[in-house]
XYZ file of C-alpha atoms in Angstrom:
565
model
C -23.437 55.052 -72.852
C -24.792 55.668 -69.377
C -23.744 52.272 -68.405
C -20.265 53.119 -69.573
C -20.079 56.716 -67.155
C -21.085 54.306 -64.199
C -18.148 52.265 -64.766
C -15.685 54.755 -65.072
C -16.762 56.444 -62.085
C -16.789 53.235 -60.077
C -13.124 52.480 -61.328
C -12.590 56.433 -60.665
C -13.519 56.325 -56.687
C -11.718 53.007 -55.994
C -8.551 54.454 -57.305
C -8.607 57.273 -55.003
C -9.978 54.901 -51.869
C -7.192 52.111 -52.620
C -3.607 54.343 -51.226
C -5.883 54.428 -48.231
C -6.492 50.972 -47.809
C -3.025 50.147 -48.379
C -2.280 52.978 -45.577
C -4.128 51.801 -42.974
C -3.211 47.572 -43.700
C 0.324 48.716 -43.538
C -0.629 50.634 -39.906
C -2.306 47.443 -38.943
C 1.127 44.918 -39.776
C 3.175 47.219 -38.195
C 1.182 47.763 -35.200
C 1.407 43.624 -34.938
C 5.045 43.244 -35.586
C 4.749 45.690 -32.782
C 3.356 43.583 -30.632
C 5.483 40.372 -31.413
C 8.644 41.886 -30.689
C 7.815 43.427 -27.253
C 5.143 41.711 -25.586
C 7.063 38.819 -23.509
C 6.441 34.768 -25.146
C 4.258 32.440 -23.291
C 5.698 30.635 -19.931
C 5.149 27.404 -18.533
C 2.681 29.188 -15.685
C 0.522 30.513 -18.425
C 0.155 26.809 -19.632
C -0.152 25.301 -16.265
C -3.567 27.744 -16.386
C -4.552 26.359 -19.477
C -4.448 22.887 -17.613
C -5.476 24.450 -14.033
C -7.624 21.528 -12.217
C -10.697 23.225 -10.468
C -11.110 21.600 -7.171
C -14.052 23.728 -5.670
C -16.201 23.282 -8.621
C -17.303 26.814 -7.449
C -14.609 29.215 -8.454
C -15.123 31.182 -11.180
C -11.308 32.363 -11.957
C -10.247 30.667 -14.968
C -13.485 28.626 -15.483
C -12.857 29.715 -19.178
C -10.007 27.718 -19.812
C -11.179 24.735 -17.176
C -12.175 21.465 -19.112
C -11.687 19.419 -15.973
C -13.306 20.416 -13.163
C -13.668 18.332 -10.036
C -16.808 18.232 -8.007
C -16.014 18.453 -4.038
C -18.988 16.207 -3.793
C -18.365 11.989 -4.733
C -21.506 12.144 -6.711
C -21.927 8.371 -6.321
C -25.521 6.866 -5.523
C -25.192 3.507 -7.111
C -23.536 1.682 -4.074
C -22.232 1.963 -0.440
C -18.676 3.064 -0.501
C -18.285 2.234 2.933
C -19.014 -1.273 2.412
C -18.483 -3.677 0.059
C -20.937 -6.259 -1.613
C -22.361 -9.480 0.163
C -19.467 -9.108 2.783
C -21.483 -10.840 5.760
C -21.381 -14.158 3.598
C -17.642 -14.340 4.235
C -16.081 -15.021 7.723
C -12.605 -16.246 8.819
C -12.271 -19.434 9.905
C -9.458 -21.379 10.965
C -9.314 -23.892 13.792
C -7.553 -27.160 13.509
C -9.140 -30.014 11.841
C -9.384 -33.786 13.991
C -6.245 -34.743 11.526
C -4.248 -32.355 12.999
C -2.337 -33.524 15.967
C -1.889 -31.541 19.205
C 1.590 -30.484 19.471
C 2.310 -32.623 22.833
C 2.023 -35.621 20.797
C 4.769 -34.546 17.392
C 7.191 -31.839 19.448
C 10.487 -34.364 19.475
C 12.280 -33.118 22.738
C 15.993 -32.967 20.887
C 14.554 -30.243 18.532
C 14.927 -26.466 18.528
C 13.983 -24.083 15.779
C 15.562 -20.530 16.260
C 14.975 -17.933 13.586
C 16.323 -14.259 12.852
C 13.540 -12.597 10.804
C 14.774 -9.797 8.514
C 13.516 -6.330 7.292
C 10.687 -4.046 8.987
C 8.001 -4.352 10.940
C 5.687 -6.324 8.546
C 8.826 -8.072 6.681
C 9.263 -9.351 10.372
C 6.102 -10.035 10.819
C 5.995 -11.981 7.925
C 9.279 -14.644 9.177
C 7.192 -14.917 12.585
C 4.129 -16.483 10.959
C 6.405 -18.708 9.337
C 8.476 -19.577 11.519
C 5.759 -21.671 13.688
C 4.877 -23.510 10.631
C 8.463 -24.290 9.910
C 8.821 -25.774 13.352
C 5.641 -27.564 13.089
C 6.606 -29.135 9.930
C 10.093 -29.874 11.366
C 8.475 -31.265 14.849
C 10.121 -28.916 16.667
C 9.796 -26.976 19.562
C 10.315 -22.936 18.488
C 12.195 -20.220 20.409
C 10.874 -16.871 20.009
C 12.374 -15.347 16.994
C 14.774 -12.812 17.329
C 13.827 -9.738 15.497
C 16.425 -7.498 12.976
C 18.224 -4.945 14.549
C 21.430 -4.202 12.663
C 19.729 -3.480 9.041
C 18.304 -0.422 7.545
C 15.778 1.130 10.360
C 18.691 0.112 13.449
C 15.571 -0.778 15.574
C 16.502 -2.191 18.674
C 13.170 -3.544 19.612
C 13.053 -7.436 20.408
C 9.819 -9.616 19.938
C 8.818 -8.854 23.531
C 8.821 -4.792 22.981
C 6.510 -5.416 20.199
C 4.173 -8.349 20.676
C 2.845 -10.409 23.954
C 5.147 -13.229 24.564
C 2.622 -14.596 26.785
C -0.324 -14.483 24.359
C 1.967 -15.739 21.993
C 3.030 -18.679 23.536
C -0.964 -19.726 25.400
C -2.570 -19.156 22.004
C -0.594 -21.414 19.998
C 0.237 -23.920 22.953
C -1.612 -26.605 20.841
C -0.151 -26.054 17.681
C 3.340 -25.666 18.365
C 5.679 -25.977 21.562
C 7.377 -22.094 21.971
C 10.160 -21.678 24.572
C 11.576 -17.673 25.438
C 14.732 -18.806 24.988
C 17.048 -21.682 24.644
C 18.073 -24.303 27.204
C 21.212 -24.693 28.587
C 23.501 -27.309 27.213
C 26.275 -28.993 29.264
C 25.628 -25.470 32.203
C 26.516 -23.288 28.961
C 24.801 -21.676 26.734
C 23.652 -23.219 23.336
C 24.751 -21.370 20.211
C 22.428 -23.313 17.830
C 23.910 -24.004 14.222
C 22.976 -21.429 11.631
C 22.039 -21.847 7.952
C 19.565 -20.731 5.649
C 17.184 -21.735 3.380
C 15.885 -21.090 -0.193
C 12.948 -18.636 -0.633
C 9.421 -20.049 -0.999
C 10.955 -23.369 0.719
C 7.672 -25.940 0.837
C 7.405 -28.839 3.487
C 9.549 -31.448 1.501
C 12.206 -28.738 1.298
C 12.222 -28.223 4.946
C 12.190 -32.074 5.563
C 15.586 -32.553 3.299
C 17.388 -29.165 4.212
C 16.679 -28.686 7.541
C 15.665 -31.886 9.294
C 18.954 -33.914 9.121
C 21.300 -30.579 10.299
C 18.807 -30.611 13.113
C 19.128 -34.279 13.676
C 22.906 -33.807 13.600
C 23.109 -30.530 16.181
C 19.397 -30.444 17.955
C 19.350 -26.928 17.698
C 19.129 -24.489 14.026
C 19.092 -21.015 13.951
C 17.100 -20.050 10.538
C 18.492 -16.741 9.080
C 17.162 -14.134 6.995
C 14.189 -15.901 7.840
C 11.407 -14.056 5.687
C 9.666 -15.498 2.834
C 11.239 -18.834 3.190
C 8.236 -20.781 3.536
C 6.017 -21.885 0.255
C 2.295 -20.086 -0.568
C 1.046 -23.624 -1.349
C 0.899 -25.935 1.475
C -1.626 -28.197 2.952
C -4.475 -26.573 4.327
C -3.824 -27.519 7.913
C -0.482 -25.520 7.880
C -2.160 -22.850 5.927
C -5.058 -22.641 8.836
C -2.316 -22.575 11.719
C -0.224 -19.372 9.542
C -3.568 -17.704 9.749
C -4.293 -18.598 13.431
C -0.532 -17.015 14.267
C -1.193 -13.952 12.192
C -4.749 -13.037 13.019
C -4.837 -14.534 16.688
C -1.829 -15.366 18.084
C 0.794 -11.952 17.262
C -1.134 -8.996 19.952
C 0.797 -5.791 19.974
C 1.872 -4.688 23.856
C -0.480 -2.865 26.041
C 1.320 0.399 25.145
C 1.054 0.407 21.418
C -2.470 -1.004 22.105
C -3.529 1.904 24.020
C -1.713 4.553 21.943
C -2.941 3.120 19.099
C -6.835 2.847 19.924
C -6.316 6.645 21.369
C -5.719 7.266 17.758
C -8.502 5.531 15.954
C -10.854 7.386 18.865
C -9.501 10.468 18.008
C -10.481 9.671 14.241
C -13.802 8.708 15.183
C -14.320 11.524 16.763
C -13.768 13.912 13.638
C -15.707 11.695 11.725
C -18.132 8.058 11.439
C -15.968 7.441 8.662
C -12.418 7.759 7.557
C -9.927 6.646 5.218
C -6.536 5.380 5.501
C -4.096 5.359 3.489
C -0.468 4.190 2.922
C 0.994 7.391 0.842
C 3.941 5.648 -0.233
C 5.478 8.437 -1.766
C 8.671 8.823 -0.115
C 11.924 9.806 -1.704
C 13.984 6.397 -0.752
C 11.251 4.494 -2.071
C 10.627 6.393 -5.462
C 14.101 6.302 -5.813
C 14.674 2.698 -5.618
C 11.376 1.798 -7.821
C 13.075 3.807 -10.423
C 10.497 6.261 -11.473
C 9.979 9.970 -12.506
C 7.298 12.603 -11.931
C 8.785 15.228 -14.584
C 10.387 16.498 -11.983
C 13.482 17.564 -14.635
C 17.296 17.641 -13.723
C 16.670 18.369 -9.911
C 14.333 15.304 -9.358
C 16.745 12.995 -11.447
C 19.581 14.644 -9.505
C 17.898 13.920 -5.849
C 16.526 10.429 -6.921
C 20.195 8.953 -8.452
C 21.848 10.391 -5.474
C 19.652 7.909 -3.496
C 19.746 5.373 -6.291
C 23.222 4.610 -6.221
C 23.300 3.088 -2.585
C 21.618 -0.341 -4.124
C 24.920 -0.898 -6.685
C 23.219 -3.299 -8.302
C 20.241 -1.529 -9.291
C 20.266 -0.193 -12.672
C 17.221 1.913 -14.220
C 17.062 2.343 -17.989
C 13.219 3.607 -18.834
C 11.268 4.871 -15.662
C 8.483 6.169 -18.324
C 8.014 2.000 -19.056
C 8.033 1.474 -15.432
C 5.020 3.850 -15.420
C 3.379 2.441 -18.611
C 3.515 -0.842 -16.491
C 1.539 0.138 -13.175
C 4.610 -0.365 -11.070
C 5.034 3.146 -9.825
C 2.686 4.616 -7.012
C 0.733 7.111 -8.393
C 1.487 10.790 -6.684
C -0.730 12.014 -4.052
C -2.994 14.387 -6.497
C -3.673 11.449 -8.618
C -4.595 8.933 -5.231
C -7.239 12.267 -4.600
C -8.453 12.225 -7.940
C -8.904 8.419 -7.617
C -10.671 8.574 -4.687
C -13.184 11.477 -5.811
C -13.920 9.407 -9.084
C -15.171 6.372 -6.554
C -17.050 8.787 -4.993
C -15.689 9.901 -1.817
C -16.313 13.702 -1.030
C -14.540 16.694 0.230
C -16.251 16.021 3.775
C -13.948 12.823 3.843
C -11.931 12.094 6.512
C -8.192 11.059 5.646
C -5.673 9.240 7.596
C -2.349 9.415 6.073
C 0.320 6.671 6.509
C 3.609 8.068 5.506
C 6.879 9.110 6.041
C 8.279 12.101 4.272
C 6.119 12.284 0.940
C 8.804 13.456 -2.186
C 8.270 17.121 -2.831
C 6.882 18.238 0.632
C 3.746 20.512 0.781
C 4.072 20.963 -2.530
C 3.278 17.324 -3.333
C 0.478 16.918 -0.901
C -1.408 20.219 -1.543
C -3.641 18.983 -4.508
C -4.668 15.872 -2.316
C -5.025 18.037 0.539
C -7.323 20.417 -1.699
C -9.414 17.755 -2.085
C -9.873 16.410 1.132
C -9.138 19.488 3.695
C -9.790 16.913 6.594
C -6.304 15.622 6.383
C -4.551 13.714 9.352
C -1.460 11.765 10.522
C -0.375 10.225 14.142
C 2.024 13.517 13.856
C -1.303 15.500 13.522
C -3.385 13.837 15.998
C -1.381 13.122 18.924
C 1.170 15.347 20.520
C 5.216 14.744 20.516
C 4.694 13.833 24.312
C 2.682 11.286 23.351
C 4.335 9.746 20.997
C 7.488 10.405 22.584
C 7.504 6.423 23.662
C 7.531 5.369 20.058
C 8.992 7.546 18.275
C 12.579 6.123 18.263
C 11.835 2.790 17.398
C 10.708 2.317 13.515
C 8.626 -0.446 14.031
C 6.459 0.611 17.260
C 5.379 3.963 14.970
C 5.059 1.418 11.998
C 2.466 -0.504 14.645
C 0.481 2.549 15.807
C 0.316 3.136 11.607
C -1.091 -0.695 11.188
C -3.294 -0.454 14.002
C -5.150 3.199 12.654
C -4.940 1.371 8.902
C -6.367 -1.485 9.828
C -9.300 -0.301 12.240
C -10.340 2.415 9.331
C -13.479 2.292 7.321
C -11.535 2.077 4.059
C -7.899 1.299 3.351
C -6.070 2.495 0.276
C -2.658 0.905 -0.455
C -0.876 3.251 -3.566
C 1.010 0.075 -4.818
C 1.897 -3.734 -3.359
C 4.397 -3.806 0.025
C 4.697 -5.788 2.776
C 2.025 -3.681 4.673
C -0.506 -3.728 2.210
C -0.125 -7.209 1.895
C -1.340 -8.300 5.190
C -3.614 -5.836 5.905
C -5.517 -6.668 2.532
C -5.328 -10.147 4.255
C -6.277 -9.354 7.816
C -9.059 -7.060 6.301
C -10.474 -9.973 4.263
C -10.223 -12.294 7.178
C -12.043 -9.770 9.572
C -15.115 -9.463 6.848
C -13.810 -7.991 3.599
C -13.381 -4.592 5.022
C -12.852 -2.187 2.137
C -9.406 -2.270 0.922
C -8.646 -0.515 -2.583
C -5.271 -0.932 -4.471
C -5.128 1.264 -8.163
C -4.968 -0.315 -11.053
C -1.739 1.863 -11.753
C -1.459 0.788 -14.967
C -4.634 1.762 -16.646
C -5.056 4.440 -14.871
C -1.490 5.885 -15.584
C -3.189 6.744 -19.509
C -6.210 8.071 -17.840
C -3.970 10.737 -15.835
C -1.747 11.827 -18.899
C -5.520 12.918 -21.019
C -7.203 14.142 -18.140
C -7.098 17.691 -18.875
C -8.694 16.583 -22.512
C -11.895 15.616 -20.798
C -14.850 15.850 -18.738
C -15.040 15.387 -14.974
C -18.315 12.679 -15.696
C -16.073 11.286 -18.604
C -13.525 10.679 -16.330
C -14.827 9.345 -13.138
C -16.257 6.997 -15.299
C -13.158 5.023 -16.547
C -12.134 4.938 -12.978
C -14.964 3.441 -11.951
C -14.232 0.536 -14.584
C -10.717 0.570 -14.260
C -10.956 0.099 -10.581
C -13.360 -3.052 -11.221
C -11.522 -6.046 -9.688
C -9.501 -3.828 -7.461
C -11.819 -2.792 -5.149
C -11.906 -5.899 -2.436
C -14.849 -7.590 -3.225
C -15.437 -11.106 -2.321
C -13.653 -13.469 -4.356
C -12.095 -10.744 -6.793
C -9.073 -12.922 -6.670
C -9.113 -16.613 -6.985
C -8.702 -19.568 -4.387
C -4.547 -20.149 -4.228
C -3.349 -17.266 -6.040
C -1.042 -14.270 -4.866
C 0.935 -14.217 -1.729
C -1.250 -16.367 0.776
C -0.363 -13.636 3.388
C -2.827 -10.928 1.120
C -5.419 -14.027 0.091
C -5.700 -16.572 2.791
C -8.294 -18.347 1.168
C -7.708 -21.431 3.318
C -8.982 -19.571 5.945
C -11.898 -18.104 3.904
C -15.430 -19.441 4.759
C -18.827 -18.600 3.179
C -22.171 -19.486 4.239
C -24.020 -19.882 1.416
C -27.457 -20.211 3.915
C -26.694 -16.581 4.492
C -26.199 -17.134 8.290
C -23.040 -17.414 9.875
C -21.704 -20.245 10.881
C -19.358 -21.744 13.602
C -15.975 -20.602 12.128
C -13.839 -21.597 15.358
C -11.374 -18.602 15.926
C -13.102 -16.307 14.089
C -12.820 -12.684 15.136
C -16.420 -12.651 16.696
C -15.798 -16.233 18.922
C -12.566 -15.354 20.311
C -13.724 -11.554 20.474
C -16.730 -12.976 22.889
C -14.813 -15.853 24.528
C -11.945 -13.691 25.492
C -13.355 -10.227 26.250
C -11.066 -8.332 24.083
C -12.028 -4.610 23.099
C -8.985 -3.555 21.319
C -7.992 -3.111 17.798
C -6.555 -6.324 17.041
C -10.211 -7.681 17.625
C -12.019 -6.500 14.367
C -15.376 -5.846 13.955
C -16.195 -7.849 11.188
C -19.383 -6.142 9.760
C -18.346 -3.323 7.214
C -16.227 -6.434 4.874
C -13.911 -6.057 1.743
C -10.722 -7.142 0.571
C -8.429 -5.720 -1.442
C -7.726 -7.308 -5.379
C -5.821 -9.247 -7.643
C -2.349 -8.696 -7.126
C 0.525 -9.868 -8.796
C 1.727 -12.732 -7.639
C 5.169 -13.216 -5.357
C 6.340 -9.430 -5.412
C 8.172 -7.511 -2.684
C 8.969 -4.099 -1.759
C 10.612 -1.459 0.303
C 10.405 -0.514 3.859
C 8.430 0.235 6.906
C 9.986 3.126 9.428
C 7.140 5.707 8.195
C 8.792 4.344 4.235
C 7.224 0.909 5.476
C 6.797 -0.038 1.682
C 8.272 0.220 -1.737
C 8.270 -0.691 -5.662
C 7.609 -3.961 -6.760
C 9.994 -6.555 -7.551
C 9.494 -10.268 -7.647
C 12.206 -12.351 -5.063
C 12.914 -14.717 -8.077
C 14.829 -11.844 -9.495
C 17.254 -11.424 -6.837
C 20.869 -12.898 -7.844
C 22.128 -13.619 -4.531
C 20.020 -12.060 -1.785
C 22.584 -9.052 -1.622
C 22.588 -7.927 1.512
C 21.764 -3.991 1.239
C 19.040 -4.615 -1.272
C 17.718 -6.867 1.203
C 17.326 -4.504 4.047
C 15.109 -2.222 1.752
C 13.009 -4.833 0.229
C 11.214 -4.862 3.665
C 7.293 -2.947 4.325
């Protein structure tokens, strides 16, 4: 019975308690609804604070909703980033062998070889080396090539404005006979016959093309001469491109001197720096095809651009990033570089023209490394007032502060990159890192999903192979201007040995203290490239997207002029 009065009062006192419950859960879904309707919905700033990267490591707004957060320190103990691995086992070497006769005794005196290179600076550069081969094979005497001035860039700088005729001429007197220009025939002057020939043209193709016109008319004119000679020849040809490259092509005393004033002036910020070729600009991203979610305004600018190659047609830029052939953006190149282990006390030399997206696009890579230069940045307008209307001179003082740095970072495979991964390896493997776009393309899109340590970690691996170790890529493969293994020697003994023309010899026997004499202690080489590809351009663009010669119909002329550094 007692039980039974408990109960009932229980029941009693939750009927009066329950109108007030319901009271105050109705106050509470109102006061929400409240809430819903007039507080203002999420925008994409609050979720770019979700995602904020924290460069400092030390700032403690937003740390809450941080999962990435970047060090300003590299972090890396485990090897010298400076240097690369066994890189004093490897020197250039690439004098003549006995079989290889001096040109006195093979130049036929009824034989001229003119040539018109094409494209920029390194494009050019590229049809030069080539072009003393050609005549060697041909047994004829060369005139110095005439360099492009009507394409893209409307350079009017000829072969002398850039590069010492003299030196040119003395270095390879053995090799190959070189005349300024040609005779006269009959007291006028000779207009030489002009063809061309088919890309990637080896010795037997030169033999039956060229050698009976020149037979015929004793004097050919070789247009759109660049890339026109074969990646596989015999290795005495192969030696004598790399002795014309590495020895024989010396910038003028002027871009010499402006140039060394520049990597002096680096030096002087710091024992170390970086360079690298940005490759960011809006021509360029606009012919490779790709897209940076920049939404109708970046699709807008880019076509705009796009439509001056008529031939060109993009259908999926998001495969051309799933496929490594877009340069990664300048944040992503930072976040590279901090993964591998280089610091916010890092100096930076930037080769570039105008990067896509201005400031904006640069500010996360200049967040990470503050110590941020260019030849704009370093040197006043007076100085480079000389230069500064010519494309390829300001594309030389760029190769010259590249190729002198500590490190050189090409974001993607052009022209430039090409031969100074070359010229690097052939001076001792000085460091020279390419990304492995298309891994690390995946690692960019989840980054925000993981840790910094996490991270850095797959970059290290990813970048495996791509950093410029010896022998990362093997004997004969990729463009023989980026991997002249030819000219490749090791000592196994650990000492080095006589290599000929190697940079140390000639550096000793000449006296030469400029920048086209390398030191050749702090080695590495840049990686496995793909094989036969091409890009854009070389006035401050110098390079571009990748696209293999093969898979050009009819060597259109416009697509042509970008397809240069």
């Amino acid at each position: 019975m007692a039980f039974q009065r408990r109960r009932y009062n229980y029941y009693n006192r939750l009927r009066r308690l329950l109108p007030l419950i319901c009271a105050f859960s109705g106050a509470l879904l109102i006061l929400f609804a409240l809430l819903s309707i007039f507080s203002p919905p999420p925008d994409d700033s609050d979720r770019r604070i979700s995602k904020q990267i924290n460069y400092g490591g030390n700032v403690e707004k937003h740390v809450a909703a941080v999962v990435f957060r970047v060090p300003r320190s590299g972090g890396r103990s485990d090897r010298d980033i400076w240097r690369s691995w066994n890189a004093e086992l490897f020197y250039g070497c690439c004098n003549a062998s006995t079989k290889f006769p001096n040109a006195k005794a093979i130049t036929r005196s009824d034989r001229y070889l003119a040539i018109a290179t094409s494209g920029g600076l390194n494009q050019q550069r590229t049809g030069i080396v080539d072009a003393v081969v050609a005549a060697r094979i041909l047994n004829a005497t060369l005139v110095i090539p005439k360099l492009d001035q009507k394409s893209y860039w409307k350079d009017a700088s000829n072969f002398s404005h850039i590069f010492q005729v003299d030196w040119f001429i003395a270095t390879l007197s053995k090799d190959v006979k070189i005349i300024e220009q040609l005779p006269p025939k009959g007291g006028k002057t000779w207009t030489p016959s002009r063809m061309r020939v088919p890309r990637k043209c080896n010795e037997k193709c030169y033999i039956n093309r060229v050698l009976p016109v020149l037979q015929k008319r004793h004097a050919v004119q070789l247009n759109k001469f660049d890339y026109r000679l074969s990646n596989k020849l015999r290795d005495d040809l192969q030696k004598l491109r790399c002795r014309v490259n590495y020895h024989a092509l010396k910038f003028t005393d002027p871009i010499l001197k402006m140039g060394n004033e520049l990597v002096r002036r680096m030096r002087l910020r710091s024992k170390h720096y970086i360079a690298l070729h940005l490759r960011f600009e809006p021509d360029m991203l606009a012919f490779s095809g790709c897209y940076y979610g920049g939404g109708d305004k970046e699709k807008k600018e880019l076509g705009s651009i796009r439509r001056r190659w008529k031939t060109l047609h993009v259908t999926n830029p998001e495969k051309q990033r799933r496929q490594g052939r877009c340069p990664l953006t300048p944040e992503e190149v930072g976040l590279m570089l901090r993964a591998l282990g280089y610091g916010s006390d890092v100096h930076i030399y930037v080769a570039s023209g105008e990067v896509y997206g201005g400031e904006e696009s640069l500010a996360p890579l200049k967040a990470l490394f503050p110590h941020f230069y260019s030849k704009d940045t370093i040197a006043t307008k007076e100085e480079l007032e000389p230069f500064s209307s010519y494309s390829s001179r300001m594309a030389a003082l760029d190769f010259l502060v590249c190729d002198e740095s500590d490190v050189f970072v090409t974001n993607n495979n052009g022209n430039m990159a090409r031969i100074l991964a070359g010229r690097r390896r052939y001076f001792g493997h000085k460091p020279t890192i390419r990304p492995n776009a298309k891994k690390l393309y995946k690692l960019f899109l989840s980054k925000e999903n993981t840790t910094w340590e996490e991270f850095a970690s797959r970059v290290r691996t990813f970048q495996k192979g791509f950093m410029g170790e010896p022998k990362e890529v093997r004997a004969g493969r990729g463009e023989f201007h980026e991997n002249p293994s030819t000219c490749i020697c090791e000592d196994t003994d650990g000492k080095a040995k006589e290599g000929g023309m190697d940079s140390r010899k000639l550096g000793k026997k000449n006296k030469v203290t400029n920048v086209e004499q390398k030191e050749e202690e702090d080695g590495e080489w840049s990686s496995d490239y793909e094989e036969d590809q091409t890009d854009l351009h070389d006035r401050g663009l110098y390079n571009g997207t990748r696209l293999d010669y093969e898979d050009m119909s009819s060597d259109e002329p416009e697509l042509e002029e970008m397809l240069s550094d």
